[in-house]
Coordinates of C-alpha atoms in Angstrom, one line a residue:
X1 CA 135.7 45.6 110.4
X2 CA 137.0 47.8 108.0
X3 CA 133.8 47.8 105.5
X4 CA 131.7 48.3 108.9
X5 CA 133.4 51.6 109.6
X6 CA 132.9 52.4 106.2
X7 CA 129.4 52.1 105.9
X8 CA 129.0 53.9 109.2
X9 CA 130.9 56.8 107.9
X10 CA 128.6 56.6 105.2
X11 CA 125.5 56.9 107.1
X12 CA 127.2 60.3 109.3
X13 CA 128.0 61.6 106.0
X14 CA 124.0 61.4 104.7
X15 CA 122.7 62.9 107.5
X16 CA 124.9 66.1 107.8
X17 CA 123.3 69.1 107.0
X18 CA 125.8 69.4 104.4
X19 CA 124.5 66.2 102.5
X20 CA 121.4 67.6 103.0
X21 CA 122.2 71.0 101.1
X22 CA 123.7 68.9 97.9
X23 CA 120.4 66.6 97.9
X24 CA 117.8 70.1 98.1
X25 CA 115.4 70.0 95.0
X26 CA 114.0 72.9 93.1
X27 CA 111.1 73.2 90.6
X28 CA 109.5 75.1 88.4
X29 CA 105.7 75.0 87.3
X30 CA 105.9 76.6 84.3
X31 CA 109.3 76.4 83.2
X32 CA 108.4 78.3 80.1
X33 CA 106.2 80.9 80.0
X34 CA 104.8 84.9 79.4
X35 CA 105.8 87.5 80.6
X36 CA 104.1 88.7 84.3
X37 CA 102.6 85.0 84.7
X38 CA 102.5 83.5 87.7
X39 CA 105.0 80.6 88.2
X40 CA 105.7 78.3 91.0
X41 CA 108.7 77.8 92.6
X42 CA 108.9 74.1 95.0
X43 CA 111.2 73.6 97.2
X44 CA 111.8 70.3 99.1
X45 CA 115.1 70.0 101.6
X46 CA 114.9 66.4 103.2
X47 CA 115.9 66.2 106.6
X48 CA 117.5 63.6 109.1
X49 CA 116.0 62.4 112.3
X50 CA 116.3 65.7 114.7
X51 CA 117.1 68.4 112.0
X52 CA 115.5 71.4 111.2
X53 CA 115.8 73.7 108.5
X54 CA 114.5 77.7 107.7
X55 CA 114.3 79.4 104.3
X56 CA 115.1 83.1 104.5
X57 CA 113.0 84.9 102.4
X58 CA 114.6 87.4 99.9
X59 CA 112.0 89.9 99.9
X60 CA 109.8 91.6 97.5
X61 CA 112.2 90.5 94.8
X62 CA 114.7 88.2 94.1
X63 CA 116.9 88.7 90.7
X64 CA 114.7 89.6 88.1
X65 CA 112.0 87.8 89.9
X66 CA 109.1 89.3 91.9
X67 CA 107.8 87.5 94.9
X68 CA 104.1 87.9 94.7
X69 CA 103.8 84.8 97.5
X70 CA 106.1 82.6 99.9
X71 CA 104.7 79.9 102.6
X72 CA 106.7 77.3 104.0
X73 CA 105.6 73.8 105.0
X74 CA 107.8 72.2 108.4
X75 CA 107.8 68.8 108.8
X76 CA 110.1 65.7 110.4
X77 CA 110.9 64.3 107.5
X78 CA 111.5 67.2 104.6
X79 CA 110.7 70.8 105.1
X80 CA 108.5 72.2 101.9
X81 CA 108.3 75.5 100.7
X82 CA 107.0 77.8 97.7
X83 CA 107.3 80.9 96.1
X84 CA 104.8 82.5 93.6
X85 CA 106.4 84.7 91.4
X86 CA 106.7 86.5 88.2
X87 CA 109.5 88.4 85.7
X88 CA 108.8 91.0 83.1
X89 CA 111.6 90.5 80.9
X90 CA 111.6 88.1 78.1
X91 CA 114.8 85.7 78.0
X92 CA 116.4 82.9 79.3
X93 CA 116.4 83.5 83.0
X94 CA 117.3 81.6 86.1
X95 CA 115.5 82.1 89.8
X96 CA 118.9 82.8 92.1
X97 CA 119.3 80.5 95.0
X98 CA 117.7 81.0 98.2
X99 CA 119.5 80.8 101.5
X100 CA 117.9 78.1 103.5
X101 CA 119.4 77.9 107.5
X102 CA 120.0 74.0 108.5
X103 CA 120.1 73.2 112.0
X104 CA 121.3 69.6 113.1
X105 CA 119.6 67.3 116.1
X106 CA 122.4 68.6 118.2
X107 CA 121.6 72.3 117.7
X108 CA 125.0 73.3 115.5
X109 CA 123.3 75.5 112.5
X110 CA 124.6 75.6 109.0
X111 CA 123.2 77.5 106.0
X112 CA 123.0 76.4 102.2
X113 CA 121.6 77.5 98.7
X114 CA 119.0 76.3 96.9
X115 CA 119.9 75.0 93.2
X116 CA 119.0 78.0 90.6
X117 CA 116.5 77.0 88.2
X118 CA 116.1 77.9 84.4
X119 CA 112.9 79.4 83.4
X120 CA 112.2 80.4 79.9
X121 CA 110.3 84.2 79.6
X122 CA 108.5 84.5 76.4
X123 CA 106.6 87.4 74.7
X124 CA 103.0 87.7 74.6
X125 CA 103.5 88.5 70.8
X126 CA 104.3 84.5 69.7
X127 CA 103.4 82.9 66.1
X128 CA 101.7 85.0 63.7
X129 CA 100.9 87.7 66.5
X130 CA 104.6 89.2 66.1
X131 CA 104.2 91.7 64.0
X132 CA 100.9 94.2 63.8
X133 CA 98.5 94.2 60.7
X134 CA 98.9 97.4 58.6
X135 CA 96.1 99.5 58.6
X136 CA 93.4 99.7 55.9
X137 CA 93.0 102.7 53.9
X138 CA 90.7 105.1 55.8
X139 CA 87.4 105.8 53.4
X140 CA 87.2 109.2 52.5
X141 CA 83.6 110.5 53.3
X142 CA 82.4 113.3 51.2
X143 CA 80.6 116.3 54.1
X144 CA 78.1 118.3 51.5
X145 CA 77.1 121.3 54.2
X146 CA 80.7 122.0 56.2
X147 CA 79.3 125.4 57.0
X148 CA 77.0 123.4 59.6
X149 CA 80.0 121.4 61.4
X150 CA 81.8 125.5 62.0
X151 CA 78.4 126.4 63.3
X152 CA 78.2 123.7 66.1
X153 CA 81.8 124.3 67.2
X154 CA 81.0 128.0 66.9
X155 CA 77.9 127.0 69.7
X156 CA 80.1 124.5 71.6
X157 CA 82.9 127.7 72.2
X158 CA 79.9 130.1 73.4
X159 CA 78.6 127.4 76.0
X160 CA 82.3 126.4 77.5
X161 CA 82.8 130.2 77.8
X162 CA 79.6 131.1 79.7
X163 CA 80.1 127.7 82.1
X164 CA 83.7 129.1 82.7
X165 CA 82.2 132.3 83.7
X166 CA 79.7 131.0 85.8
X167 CA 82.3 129.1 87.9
X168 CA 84.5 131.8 88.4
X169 CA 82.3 134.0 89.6
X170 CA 80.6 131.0 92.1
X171 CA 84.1 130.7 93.0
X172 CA 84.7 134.4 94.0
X173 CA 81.4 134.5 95.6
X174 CA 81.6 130.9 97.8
X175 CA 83.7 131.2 101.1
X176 CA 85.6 127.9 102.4
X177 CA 83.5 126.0 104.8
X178 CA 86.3 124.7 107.1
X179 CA 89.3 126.1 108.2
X180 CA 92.6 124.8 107.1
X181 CA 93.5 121.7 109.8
X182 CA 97.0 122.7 111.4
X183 CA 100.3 120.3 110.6
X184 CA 100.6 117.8 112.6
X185 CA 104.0 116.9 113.4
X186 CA 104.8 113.7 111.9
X187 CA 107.0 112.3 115.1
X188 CA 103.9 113.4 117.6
X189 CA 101.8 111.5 114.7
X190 CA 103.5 108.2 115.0
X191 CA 104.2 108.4 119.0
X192 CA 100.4 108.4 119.4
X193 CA 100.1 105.7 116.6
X194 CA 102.7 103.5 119.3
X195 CA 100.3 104.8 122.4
X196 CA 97.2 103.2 120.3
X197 CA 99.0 99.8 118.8
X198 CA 100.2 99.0 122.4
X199 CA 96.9 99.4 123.8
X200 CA 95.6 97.0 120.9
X201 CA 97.6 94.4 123.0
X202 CA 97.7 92.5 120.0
X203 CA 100.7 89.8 120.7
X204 CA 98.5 88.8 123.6
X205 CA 95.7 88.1 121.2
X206 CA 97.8 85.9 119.1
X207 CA 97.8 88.7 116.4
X208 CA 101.5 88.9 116.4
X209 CA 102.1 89.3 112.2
X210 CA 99.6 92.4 112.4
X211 CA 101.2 93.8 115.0
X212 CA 104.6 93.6 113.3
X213 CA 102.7 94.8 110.1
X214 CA 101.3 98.1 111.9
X215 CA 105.0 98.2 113.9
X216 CA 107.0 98.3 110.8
X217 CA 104.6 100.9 109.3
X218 CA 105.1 103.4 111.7
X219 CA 109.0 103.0 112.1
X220 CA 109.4 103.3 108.1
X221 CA 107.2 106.7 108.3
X222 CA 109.7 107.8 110.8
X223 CA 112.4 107.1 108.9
X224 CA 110.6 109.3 106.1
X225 CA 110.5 112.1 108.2
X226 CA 113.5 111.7 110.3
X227 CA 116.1 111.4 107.0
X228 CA 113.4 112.6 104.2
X229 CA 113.9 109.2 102.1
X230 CA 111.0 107.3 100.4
X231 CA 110.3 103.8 102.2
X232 CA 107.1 102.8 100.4
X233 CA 107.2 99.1 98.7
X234 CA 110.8 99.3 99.8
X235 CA 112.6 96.4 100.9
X236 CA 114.6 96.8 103.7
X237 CA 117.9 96.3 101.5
X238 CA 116.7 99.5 99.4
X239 CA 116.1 101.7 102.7
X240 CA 119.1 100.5 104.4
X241 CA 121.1 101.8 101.0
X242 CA 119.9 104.8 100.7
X243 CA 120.0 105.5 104.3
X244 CA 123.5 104.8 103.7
X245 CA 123.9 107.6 101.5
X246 CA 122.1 110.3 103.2
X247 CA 124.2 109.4 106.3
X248 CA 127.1 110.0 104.8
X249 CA 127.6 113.1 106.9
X250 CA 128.2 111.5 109.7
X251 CA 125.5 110.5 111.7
X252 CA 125.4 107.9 114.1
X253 CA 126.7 103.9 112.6
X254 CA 125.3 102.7 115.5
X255 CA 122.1 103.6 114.7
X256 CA 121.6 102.3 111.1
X257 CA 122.7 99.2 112.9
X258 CA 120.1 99.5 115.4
X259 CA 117.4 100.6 112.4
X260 CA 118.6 97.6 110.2
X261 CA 118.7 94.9 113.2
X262 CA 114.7 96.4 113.7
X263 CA 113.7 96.2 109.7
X264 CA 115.1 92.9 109.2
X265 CA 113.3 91.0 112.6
X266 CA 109.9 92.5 111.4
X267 CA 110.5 90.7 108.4
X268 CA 111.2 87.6 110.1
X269 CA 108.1 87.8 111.5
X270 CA 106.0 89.2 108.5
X271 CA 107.5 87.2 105.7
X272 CA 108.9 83.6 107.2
X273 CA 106.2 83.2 109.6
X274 CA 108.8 83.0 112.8
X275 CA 106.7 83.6 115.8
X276 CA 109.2 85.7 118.6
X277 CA 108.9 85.2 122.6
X278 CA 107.1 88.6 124.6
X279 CA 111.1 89.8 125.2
X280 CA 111.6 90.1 121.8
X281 CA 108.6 92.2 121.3
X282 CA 109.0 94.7 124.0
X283 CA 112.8 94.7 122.6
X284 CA 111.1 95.6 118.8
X285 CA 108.9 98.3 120.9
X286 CA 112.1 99.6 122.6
X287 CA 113.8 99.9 119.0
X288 CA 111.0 101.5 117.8
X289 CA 110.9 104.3 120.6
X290 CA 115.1 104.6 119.8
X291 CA 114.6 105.2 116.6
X292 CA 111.5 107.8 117.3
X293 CA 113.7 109.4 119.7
X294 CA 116.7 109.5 117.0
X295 CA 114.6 111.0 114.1
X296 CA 113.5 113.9 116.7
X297 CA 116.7 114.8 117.7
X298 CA 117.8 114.8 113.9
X299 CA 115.3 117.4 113.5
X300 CA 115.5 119.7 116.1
X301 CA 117.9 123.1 115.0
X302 CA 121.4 123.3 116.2
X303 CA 121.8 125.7 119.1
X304 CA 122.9 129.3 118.2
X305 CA 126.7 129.8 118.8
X306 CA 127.9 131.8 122.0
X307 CA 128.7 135.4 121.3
X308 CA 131.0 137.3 123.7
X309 CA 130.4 140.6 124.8
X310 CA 132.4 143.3 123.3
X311 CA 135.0 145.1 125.2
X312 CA 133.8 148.3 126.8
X313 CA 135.9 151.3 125.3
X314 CA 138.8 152.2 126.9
X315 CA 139.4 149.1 129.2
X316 CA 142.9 148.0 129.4

């Protein structure tokens, strides 16, 4: 009886998702190589009857690694995954762990780290390549009629000076063609950009990823103009940082939170491939608006003070 119970514990223990986080395997295809080449990252987690389990992806870059590609593979047995990436640093380096979200046949979720892997970076200089060749001697070539070299540059000078005259009188003389465009407000820009994507109806069409690509867009040039930061191949840890900062005045936590909470689902969707239900898009378009409406308000001058009227002369 005892050795039954035993070997039944056994079994439980196996098919926890913590014994699935100690048996999660890691590989690298190249282990060694140059700097900026491509190398493959594979990542199998086996899985017990029921389970389920979700790589969060870290982003644009993870360590000294950049993520040029990440796809996952689901299945019932093990869940597959692999990154494509590449380092520009010579050394011995490892690629960090990767959080990877394990949920049970019962529903009860638990997350875990990949295993980091060594990876050798070497220069593109190796063997007899690491050191340059000195130079050979340059041959000294004898010119017998110099006079004819100051002559030609003497021609070259006239030439460039009547072509520079030319064009600055063309320049005086031509009048623009089209009046200078007015500025555009960059808050009515993107509300009309939301009026067109919507119409797109593109979540309907099964184009949910573009639609979170073109959603995204907009709310990170909001954020440009709402808090004048940079968001351009930004991840949303580096916007969220510096947003950080230039909030330090006192603006609204709540609405980092809200900004954050949008950044980091359109990322879901963009990078790990999670498909969301129709609520949870018209909840991204609704975040979207909020933060619209935020950045506006952020811009719009604070009201004069109230002045009182002077006292009239002489009243008591």
């Amino acid at each position: 009886m005892t050795t039954h119970c035993a070997i039944l514990a056994l079994l439980l223990l196996l098919s926890s998702p913590a014994a699935a986080q100690t048996r999660i395997t890691v590989n690298a295809e190249p282990k060694t190589a140059t700097v900026g080449d491509p190398i493959r990252i594979d990542i199998e987690i086996p899985l017990s009857a029921g389970s389920r389990a979700r790589i969060l992806p870290p982003g644009q870059s993870h360590g000294e690694f950049a993520i040029l590609e990440f796809e996952e593979t689901p299945g019932e047995q093990s869940h597959r995954a692999h990154f494509r990436a590449a380092v520009y640093q010579t050394g011995e380096l490892e690629f960090p762990p990767v959080q990877v979200l394990l949920t049970d046949a019962e529903g009860n979720e638990t997350t875990a780290e990949t295993p980091p892997i060594a990876i050798t970076i070497q220069s593109v200089l190796t063997g007899e390549d690491d050191a340059l060749k000195d130079l050979k001697k340059q041959a000294e070539i004898t010119e017998p009629f110099p006079w004819l070299r100051w002559l030609g540059i003497g021609a070259l000078l006239l030439a460039l000076a009547a072509l520079a005259w030319w064009l600055f009188r063309r320049k005086r003389e031509k009048k623009p063609l089209f009046q200078p465009l007015p500025r555009i407000d960059p808050f009515d820009r993107a509300e009309a950009q939301l009026r067109e994507l919507l119409a797109q109806d593109l979540p309907a069409k099964g184009q949910v990823k573009q639609f979170y690509v073109a959603l995204s867009d907009i709310v990170r040039a909001i954020l440009e103009a709402g808090y004048g930061i940079h968001t351009v191949e930004k991840t949303t840890s580096e916007i969220m940082e510096t947003l950080a900062k230039s909030s330090a005045d006192g603006r609204s936590g709540a609405a980092l939170r809200g900004i954050e909470s949008f950044l980091r689902g359109s990322d879901m969707v963009k990078f790990a491939k999670y498909i969301p239900s129709p609520p949870e898009n018209d909840e991204a378009v609704a975040a979207a608006c909020r933060i619209l409406a935020d950045c506006r308000k952020m811009r719009e001058p604070a009201p004069a003070p109230a002045v009182s009227p002077a006292p009239a002369e002489g009243a008591s």
